XYZ file of C-alpha atoms in Angstrom:
536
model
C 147.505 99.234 123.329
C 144.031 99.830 125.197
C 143.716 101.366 128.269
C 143.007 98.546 130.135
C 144.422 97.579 133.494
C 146.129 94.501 134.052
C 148.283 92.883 136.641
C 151.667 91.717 136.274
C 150.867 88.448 135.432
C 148.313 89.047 132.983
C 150.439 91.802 131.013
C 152.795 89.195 130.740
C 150.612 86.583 129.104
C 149.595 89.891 126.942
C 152.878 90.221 125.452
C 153.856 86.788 124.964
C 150.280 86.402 123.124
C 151.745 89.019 121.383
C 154.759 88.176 120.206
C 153.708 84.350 119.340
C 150.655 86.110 117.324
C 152.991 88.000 114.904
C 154.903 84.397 114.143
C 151.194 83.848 113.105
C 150.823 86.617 110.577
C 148.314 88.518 113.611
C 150.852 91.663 114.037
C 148.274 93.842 115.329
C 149.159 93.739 119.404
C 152.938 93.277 118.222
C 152.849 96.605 116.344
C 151.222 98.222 119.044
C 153.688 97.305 121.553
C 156.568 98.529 119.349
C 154.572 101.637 118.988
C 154.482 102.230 122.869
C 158.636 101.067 122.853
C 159.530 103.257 119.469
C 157.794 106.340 121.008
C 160.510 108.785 121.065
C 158.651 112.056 121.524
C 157.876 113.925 124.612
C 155.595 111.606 127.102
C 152.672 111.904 129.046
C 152.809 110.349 132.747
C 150.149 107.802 131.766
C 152.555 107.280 128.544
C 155.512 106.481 130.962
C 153.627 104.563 133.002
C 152.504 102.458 129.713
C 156.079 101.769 128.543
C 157.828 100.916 132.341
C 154.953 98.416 132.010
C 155.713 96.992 128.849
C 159.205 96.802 129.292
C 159.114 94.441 132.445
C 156.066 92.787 130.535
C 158.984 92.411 128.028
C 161.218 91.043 130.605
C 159.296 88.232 131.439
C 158.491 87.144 127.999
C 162.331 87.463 126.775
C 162.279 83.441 126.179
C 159.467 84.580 123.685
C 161.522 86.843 121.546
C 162.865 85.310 118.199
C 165.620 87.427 116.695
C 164.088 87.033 113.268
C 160.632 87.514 113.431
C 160.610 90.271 116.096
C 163.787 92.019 114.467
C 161.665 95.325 114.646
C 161.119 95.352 118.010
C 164.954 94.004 119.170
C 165.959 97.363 117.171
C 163.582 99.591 118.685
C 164.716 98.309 122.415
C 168.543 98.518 121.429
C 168.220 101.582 119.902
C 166.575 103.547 123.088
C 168.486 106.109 124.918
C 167.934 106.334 128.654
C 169.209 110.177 128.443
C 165.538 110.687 127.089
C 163.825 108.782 130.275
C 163.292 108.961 133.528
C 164.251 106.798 136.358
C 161.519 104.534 136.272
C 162.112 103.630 132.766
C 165.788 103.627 132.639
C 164.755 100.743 135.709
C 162.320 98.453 133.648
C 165.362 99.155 130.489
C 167.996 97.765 132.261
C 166.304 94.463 133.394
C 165.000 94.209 130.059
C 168.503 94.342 128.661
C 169.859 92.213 131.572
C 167.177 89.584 131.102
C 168.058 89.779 127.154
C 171.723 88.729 127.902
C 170.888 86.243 130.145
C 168.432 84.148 128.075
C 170.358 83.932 124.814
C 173.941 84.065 123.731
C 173.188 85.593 120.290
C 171.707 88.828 122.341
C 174.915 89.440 123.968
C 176.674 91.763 121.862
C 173.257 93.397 121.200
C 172.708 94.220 124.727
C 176.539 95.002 125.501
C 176.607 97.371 122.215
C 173.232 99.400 123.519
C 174.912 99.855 126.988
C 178.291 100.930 125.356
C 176.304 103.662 123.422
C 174.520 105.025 126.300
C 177.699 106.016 127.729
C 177.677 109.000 125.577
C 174.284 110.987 125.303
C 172.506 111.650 121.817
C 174.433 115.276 120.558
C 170.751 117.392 121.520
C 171.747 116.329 125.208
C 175.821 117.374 125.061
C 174.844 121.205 126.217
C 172.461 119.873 128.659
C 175.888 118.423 130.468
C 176.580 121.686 131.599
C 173.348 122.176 133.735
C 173.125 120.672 137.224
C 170.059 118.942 136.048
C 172.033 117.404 133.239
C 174.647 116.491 135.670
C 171.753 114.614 137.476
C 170.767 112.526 134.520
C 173.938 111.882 133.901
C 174.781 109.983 137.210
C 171.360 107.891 136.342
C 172.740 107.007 133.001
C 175.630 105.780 133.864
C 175.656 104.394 137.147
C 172.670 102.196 135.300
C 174.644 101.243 132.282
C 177.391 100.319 134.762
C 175.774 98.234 137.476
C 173.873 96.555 134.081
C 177.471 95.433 132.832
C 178.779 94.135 136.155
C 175.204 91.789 136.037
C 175.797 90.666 132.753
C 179.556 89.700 133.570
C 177.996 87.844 136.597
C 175.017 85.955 134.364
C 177.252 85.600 131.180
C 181.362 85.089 131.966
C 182.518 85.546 129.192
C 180.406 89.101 128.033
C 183.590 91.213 129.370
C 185.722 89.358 126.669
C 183.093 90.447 123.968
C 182.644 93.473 125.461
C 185.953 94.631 125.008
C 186.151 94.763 120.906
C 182.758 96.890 121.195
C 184.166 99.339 123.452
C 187.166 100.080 121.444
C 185.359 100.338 118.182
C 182.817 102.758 119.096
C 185.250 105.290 120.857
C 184.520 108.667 119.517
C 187.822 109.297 117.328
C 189.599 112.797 116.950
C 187.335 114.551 114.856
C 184.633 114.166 117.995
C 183.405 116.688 119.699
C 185.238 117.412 123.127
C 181.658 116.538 125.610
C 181.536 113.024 123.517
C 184.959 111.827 123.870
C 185.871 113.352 127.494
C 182.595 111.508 129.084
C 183.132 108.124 126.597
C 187.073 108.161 128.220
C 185.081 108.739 131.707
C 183.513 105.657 130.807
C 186.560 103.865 129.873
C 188.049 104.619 133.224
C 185.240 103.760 135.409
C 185.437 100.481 134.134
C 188.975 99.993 134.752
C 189.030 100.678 138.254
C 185.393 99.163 138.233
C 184.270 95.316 139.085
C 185.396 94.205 135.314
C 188.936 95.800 135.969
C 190.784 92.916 136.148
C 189.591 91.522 133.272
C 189.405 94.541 130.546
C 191.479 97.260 132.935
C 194.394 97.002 130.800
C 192.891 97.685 127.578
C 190.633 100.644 128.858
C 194.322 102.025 129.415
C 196.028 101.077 126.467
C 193.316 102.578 124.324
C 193.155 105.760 126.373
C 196.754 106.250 126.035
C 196.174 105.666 121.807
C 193.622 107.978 122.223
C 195.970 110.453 123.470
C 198.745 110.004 121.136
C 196.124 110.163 118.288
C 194.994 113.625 119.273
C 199.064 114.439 120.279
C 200.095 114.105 116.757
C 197.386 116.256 115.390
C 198.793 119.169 116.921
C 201.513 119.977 114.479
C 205.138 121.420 115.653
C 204.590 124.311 113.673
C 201.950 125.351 115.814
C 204.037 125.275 118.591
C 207.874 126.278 117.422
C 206.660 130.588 117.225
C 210.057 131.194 119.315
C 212.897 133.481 118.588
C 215.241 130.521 116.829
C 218.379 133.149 118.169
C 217.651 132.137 121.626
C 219.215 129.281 123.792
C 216.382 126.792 125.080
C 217.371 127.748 128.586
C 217.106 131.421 127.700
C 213.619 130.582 126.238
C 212.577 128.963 129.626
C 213.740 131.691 131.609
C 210.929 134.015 130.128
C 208.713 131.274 130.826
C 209.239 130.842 134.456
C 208.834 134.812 135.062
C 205.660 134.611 133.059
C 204.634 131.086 135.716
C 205.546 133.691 138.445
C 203.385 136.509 137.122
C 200.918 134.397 136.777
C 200.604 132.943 139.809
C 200.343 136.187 141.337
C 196.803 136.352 139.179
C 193.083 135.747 140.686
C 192.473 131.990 141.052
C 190.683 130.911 137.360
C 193.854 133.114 136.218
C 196.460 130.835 138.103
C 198.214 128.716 135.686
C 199.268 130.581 132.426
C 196.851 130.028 129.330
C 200.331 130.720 126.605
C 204.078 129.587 127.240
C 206.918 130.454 125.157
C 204.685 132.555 123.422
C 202.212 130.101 122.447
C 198.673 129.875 123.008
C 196.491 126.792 122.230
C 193.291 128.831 122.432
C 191.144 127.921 119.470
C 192.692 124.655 118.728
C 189.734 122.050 119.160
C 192.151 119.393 119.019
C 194.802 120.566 121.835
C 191.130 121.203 123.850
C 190.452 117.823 123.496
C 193.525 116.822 124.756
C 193.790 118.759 127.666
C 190.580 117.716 128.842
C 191.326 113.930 128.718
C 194.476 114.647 129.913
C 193.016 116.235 133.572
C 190.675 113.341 133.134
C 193.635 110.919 133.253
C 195.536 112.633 135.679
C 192.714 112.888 138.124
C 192.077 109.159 137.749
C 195.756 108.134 138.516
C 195.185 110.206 142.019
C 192.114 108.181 142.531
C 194.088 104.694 142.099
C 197.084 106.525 144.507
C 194.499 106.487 146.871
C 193.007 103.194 147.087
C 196.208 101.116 146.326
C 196.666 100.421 142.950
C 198.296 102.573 141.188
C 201.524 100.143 140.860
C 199.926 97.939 139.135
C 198.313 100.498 136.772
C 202.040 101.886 136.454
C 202.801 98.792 134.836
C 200.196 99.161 132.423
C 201.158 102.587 131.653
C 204.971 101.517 130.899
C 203.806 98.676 128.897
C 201.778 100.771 126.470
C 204.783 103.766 126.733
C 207.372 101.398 125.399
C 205.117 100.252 122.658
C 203.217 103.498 121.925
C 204.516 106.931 122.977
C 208.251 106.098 122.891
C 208.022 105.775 118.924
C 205.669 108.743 118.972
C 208.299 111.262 118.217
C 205.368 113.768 117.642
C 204.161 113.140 120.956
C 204.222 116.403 122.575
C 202.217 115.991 125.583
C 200.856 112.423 126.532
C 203.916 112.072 127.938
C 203.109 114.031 131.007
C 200.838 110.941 132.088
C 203.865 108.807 132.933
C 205.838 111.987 134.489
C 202.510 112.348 136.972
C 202.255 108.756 137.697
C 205.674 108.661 138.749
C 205.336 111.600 140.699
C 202.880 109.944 142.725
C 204.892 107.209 143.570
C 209.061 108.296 143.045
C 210.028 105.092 145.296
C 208.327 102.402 142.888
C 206.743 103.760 139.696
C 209.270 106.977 139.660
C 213.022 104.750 139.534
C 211.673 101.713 137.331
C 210.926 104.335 134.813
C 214.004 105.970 134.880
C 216.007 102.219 134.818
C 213.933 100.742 131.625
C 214.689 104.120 129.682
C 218.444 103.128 131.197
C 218.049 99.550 130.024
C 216.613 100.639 126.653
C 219.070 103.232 125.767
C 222.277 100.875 126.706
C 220.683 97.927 125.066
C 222.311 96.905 121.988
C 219.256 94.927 120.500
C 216.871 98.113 119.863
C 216.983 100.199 117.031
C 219.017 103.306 117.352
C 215.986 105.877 117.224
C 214.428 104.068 119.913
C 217.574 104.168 122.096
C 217.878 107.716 121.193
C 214.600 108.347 121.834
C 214.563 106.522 125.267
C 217.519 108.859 126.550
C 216.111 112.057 125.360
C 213.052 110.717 127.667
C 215.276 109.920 130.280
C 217.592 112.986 130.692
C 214.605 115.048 130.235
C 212.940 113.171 132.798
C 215.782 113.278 135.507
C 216.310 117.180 134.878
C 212.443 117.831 135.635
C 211.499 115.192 137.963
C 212.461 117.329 141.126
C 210.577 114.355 143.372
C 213.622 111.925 142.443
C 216.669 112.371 145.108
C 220.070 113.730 143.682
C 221.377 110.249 144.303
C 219.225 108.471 142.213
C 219.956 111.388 139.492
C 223.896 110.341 140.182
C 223.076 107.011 139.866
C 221.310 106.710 136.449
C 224.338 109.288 135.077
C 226.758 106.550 136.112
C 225.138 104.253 133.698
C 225.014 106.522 130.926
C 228.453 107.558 131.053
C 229.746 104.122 132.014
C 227.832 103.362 128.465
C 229.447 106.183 126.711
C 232.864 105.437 128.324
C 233.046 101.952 126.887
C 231.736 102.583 123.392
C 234.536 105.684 123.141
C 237.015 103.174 123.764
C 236.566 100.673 121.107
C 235.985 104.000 118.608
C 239.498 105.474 116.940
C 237.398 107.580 114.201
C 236.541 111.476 114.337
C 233.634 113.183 113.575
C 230.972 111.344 112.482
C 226.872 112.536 113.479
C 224.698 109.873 111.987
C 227.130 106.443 112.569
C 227.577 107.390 115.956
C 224.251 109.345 116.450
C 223.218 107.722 119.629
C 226.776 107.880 121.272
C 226.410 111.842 120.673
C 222.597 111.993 122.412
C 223.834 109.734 125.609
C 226.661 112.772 125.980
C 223.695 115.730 125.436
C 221.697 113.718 127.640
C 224.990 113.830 130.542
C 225.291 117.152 129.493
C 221.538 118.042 129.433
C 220.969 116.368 132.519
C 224.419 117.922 134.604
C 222.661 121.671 133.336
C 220.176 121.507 135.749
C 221.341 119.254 138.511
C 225.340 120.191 138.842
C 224.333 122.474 141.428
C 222.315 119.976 143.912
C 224.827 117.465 143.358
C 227.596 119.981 144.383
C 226.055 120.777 147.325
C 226.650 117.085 148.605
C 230.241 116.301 149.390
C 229.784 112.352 148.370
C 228.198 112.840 145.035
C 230.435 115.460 144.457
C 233.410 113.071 144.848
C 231.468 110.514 142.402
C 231.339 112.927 139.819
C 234.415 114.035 139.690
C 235.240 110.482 139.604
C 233.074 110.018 135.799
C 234.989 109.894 133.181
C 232.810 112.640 131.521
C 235.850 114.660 130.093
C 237.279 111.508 128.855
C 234.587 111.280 126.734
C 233.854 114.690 125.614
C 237.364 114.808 124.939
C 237.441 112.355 122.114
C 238.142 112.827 118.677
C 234.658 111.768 118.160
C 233.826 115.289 120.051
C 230.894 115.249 121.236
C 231.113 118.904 122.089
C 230.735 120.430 118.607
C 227.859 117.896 117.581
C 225.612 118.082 120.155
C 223.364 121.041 120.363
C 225.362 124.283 120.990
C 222.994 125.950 122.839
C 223.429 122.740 125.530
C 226.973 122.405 125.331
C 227.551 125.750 125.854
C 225.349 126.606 129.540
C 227.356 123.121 130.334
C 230.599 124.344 129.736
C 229.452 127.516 131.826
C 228.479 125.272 134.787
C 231.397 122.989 134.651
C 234.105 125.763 134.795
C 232.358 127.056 137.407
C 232.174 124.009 138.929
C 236.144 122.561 138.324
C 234.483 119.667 136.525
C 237.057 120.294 133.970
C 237.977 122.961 131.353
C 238.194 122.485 127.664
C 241.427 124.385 125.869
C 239.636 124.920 122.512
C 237.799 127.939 122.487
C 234.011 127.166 121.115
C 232.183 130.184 119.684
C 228.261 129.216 119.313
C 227.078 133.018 118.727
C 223.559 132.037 120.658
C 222.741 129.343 118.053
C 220.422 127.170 119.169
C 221.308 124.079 116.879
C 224.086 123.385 114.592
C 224.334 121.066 111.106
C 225.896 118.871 113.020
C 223.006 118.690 115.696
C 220.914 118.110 113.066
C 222.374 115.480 111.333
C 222.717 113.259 114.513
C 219.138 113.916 115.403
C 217.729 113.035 112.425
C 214.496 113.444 110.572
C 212.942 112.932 114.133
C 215.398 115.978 115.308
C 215.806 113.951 118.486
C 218.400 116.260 118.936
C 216.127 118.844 120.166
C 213.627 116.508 121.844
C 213.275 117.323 125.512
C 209.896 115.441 126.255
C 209.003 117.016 129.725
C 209.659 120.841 128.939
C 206.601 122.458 130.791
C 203.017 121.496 129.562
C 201.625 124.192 127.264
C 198.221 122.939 127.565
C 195.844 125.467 129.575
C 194.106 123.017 132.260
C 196.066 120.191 132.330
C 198.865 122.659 132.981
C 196.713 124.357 135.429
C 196.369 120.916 137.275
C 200.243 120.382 137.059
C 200.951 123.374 138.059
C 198.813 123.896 141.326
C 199.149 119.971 142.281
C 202.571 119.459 141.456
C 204.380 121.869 139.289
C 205.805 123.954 142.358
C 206.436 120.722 144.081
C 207.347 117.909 141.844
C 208.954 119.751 138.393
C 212.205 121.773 137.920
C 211.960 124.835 136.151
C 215.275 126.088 134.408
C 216.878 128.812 136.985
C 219.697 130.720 135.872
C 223.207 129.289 137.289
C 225.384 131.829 138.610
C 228.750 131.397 141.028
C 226.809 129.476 143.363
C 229.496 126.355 143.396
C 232.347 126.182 145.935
C-alpha cells in the first residue's frame, strides 16, 4: 500500500474498495493489504503503524469479507500470533476478531479457534517465558485473548458451546513440551473460574483431570517400585519420614525432598509435566477456597474421580488433587468423599474392582487425611465393618482370595486404617468403648481368615498394635518372616494388585511435593510413626 495518509473514514472506503475489487478480478489493493497483514518479519514503527491501521480498516469493512473469495486473507488474519506484536496491534487484532464473530455465524469457530491457539505462544517464544519481559507479553496475550472470548459470548450466546469442542481438541497431549501444556492448562483454568465458568467450568475440569491421568499412566510402576521387596511398607516409610526430616532441616529451594523411597523422578519429562500441572491445579483450588467456590468445584472433581481416576488403577498421583481439595474444606468436601467411597465400596451394584478400588482409596485416605477428626475416622470404620460383619455371616466356606476378594480388602482396609489411627482413637475414652464394641475379631476370626490373605506385612504391625492395645489376641501363631506380600495377597488383589494399592502414600513428585509439603504436609497428612507401648 502507498504511503499515503488517510483518515479513518477514508481507509475504510479503501479497504472495502478493496475487497469488492478482487470479486472483480482487480486483486492488486487486495494483495497488498494481505501483504501488510501476512508480514511476519521484524517491523518497522511506520510498518506497525501501517498494519494497526489496516486491521481496524478491516474492522469496519468485516460485512465486506466473503469467506470464499477473500479465503487468503481470512487465513492470514487467523493465522497471526499476537506473541509477535505489540500492544497496539494485539488492540486493532482483537476487534478485528471480535467484529468477525459478530457479523457472521460461519466466522465463529474461525475466530474462537485463533484465540484458542494464542493461548500457547509459537515454540521460538517458549524460552522467552522465562524472562520478565516474556512474562510481560504474556499477561498482554492472554488477558486479550480472554476479555476477546467473554465479548464474543456476550455478541454470540451460543460461541461458549462451540467453543468448548475447540478447546479440548487442541490441548497439547503428553508428548508436549512442559511450557506448552502447563500455560494451555493455565488457560483452561482461567476460564473456569472466568465469566464463561458456568457454562464450560466443568469441562475445563474434567479435561484437566484426563490430562492428568493421561500423563499418570505414563509413568510406569517399574520406575517407581526400586525398594528392598524384604521390607514391610511401614518399615519403608519410616526411612522416608527421617529423610522428610533431614530435609527440612535443608536451605529453602532444598526444603521438600527431590527422591522418596529411594526414587528420584529427575529426568523423567513426563513425571515433570505432571508435577507442574499438578502445583498448577493445586494452586487454583486455593484460589476458588478463597473466593467461595470451591464446593461446587468439589463436586466437579468427585464427578470426574468416580468416572476417571477411580478405574485408573495406574494412577499414581492425580489423586492428590482430591486429597488437597478436601483438605481445604474437611467439613464439606473432606466427609462426602470419604461417604461415596463408603457408599461405593458397600454397594452391591458396582463391579468388584471398583468396590475394591474405592476402599483401598478410602482407608488410604482416612489413615493420611490427619485434617479429618478421629470420630469421623470411627465413624466410616463402623460402616466398613458393619459391611464385613454381615457378609461373614451369610459365608460358611474357608479360604477363598478371588470369590471373596473384596470381603478380604474391606478387612486390610480396617486393618490398614486401625495401623495408623489405633493410637488417637485410644486416647479417647468414648471411641475407645466403640471399638471395642466392632465386631472386628469376629470377622478376622472366620474361617474365611482374613488374616493370612491379606497382606502380611499389614496384618502383622496390626496384630502388634492390637495386642498392645487389648483389641484382642489371636491363638495361632503367624510367622510372615518380613514378607511384604503373600500368594494369597496376590491372588485377591488381582492383576490390578489392589492388594498393595495405598493411593495417598506421600507424593514422590519434586514440586508438587514441595507444595504439599510446606502448605500442608506437616499439617494436613499423617506420616507412618513407629507404634510403641504408648496404649493404656
Amino acid at each position: 500500500m502507498e504511503d499515503v495518509s488517510f483518515t479513518d473514514s477514508e481507509l475504510v472506503c479503501h479497504v472495502r474498495d478493496a475487497l469488492r475489487s478482487s470479486i472483480l478480478g482487480d486483486s492488486d489493493s487486495y494483495n497488498q493489504l494481505i501483504g501488510v497483514i501476512h508480514h511476519t518479519q521484524y517491523l518497522a514503527p511506520d510498518e506497525v503503524a501501517l498494519l494497526v491501521t489496516s486491521l481496524k480498516a478491516l474492522s469496519g469493512a468485516v460485512t465486506y469479507i466473503d469467506n470464499v473469495h477473500h479465503e487468503s486473507l481470512l487465513f492470514s488474519v487467523f493465522g497471526m500470533s499476537m506473541w509477535n506484536y505489540g500492544p497496539d496491534v494485539m488492540d486493532a487484532l482483537i476487534e478485528l476478531i471480535v467484529s468477525l464473530a459478530a457479523s457472521s455465524g460461519k466466522y465463529i469457530d474461525s475466530c474462537l479457534d485463533m484465540l484458542v491457539s494464542n493461548f500457547v505462544p509459537p515454540p521460538s517464544f517458549l524460552d522467552f517465558l522465562k524472562q520478565p519481559r516474556g512474562l510481560v507479553r504474556k499477561g498482554q496475550v492472554l488477558y486479550r485473548v480472554h476479555s476477546a472470548l467473554k465479548d464474543i459470548a456476550d455478541l454470540v450466546p451460543l460461541a461458549p458451546l462451540r467453543l468448548l469442542p475447540i478447546i479440548i481438541q487442541k490441548m497439547p497431549n503428553v508428548y508436549s513440551k512442559e511450557p506448552s501444556i502447563v500455560i494451555y492448562v493455565e488457560n483452561m483454568l482461567k476460564l473456569e473460574s472466568g465469566a464463561m465458568g458456568e457454562l464450560v467450568g466443568n469441562m475445563m475440569l474434567i479435561a484437566v483431570v484426563d490430562r492428568l491421568i493421561d500423563l499418570d499412566v505414563e509413568i510406569e510402576w517399574e520406575d517407581i517400585l526400586q525398594d528392598d521387596s524384604s521390607k514391610g511398607i511401614f518399615e519403608l516409610e519410616l526411612e522416608d519420614v527421617e529423610e522428610t526430616v533431614d530435609d527440612a532441616d535443608q536451605e529453602g529451594d532444598e526444603l521438600a525432598r527431590e527422591s522418596s523411597r529411594g526414587r528420584s523422578f529427575r529426568g523423567n519429562v513426563v513425571a515433570e509435566k505432571l508435577d507442574s500441572l499438578l502445583v498448577l491445579m493445586f494452586e487454583h483450588l486455593k484460589s476458588c477456597s478463597d473466593v467461595g467456590r470451591l464446593i461446587k468445584v468439589f463436586e466437579t472433581l468427585l464427578q470426574s474421580f468416580q468416572i476417571t481416576v477411580l478405574s485408573a488403577y495406574k494412577s499414581k498421583f492425580s489423586q492428590f488433587v482430591m486429597f488437597y481439595a478436601c483438605s481445604l474444606d474437611p467439613e464439606n468436601c473432606g466427609m462426602r468423599f470419604a461417604d461415596i467411597l463408603a457408599d461405593i465400596f458397600t454397594g452391591s451394584t458396582f463391579p468388584p474392582l471398583k468396590r475394591m478400588s474405592a476402599v483401598a482409596y478410602l482407608a488410604s485416605y482416612l489413615s493420611r487425611a490427619k485434617f479429618l477428626s478421629v470420630s469421623f475416622v470411627v465413624k466410616m470404620l463402623q460402616r466398613l465393618v458393619g459391611w464385613c460383619w454381615k457378609y461373614s455371616e451369610i459365608q460358611d466356606g474357608e479360604i477363598n482370595p478371588k470369590a471373596h476378594r473384596v470381603f478380604y480388602s474391606g478387612c486390610q482396609a480396617i486393618m490398614y486404617v486401625l495401623c495408623f489411627r489405633m493410637r488417637s482413637v485410644m486416647d479417647i475414652p468414648r471411641l475407645k468403648s466403640q471399638l471395642y464394641l466392632m465386631p472386628i475379631e469376629a470377622i478376622l476370626k472366620h474361617p474365611l481368615n482374613p488374616l493370612k490373605v491379606c497382606l502380611p506385612s499389614i496384618v502383622e504391625e496390626f496384630l502388634r498394635q492390637a495386642k498392645t492395645a487389648h483389641l484382642f489376641t489371636v491363638s495361632e501363631t503367624f510367622i510372615f518372616n518380613d514378607l511384604l506380600e503373600s500368594e494369597l495377597s496376590r491372588a485377591f488383589g488381582g492383576m490390578e494388585r489392589l492388594d498393595m494399592f495405598f493411593p495417598f502414600d506421600p507424593c514422590l513428585l519434586k514440586k508438587s511435593d514441595r507444595c504439599l509439603f510446606i502448605y500442608f504436609l506437616l499439617f494436613f497428612f499423617n506420616f507412618w510413626v513407629e507404634r510403641n507401648s504408648y496404649y493404656s
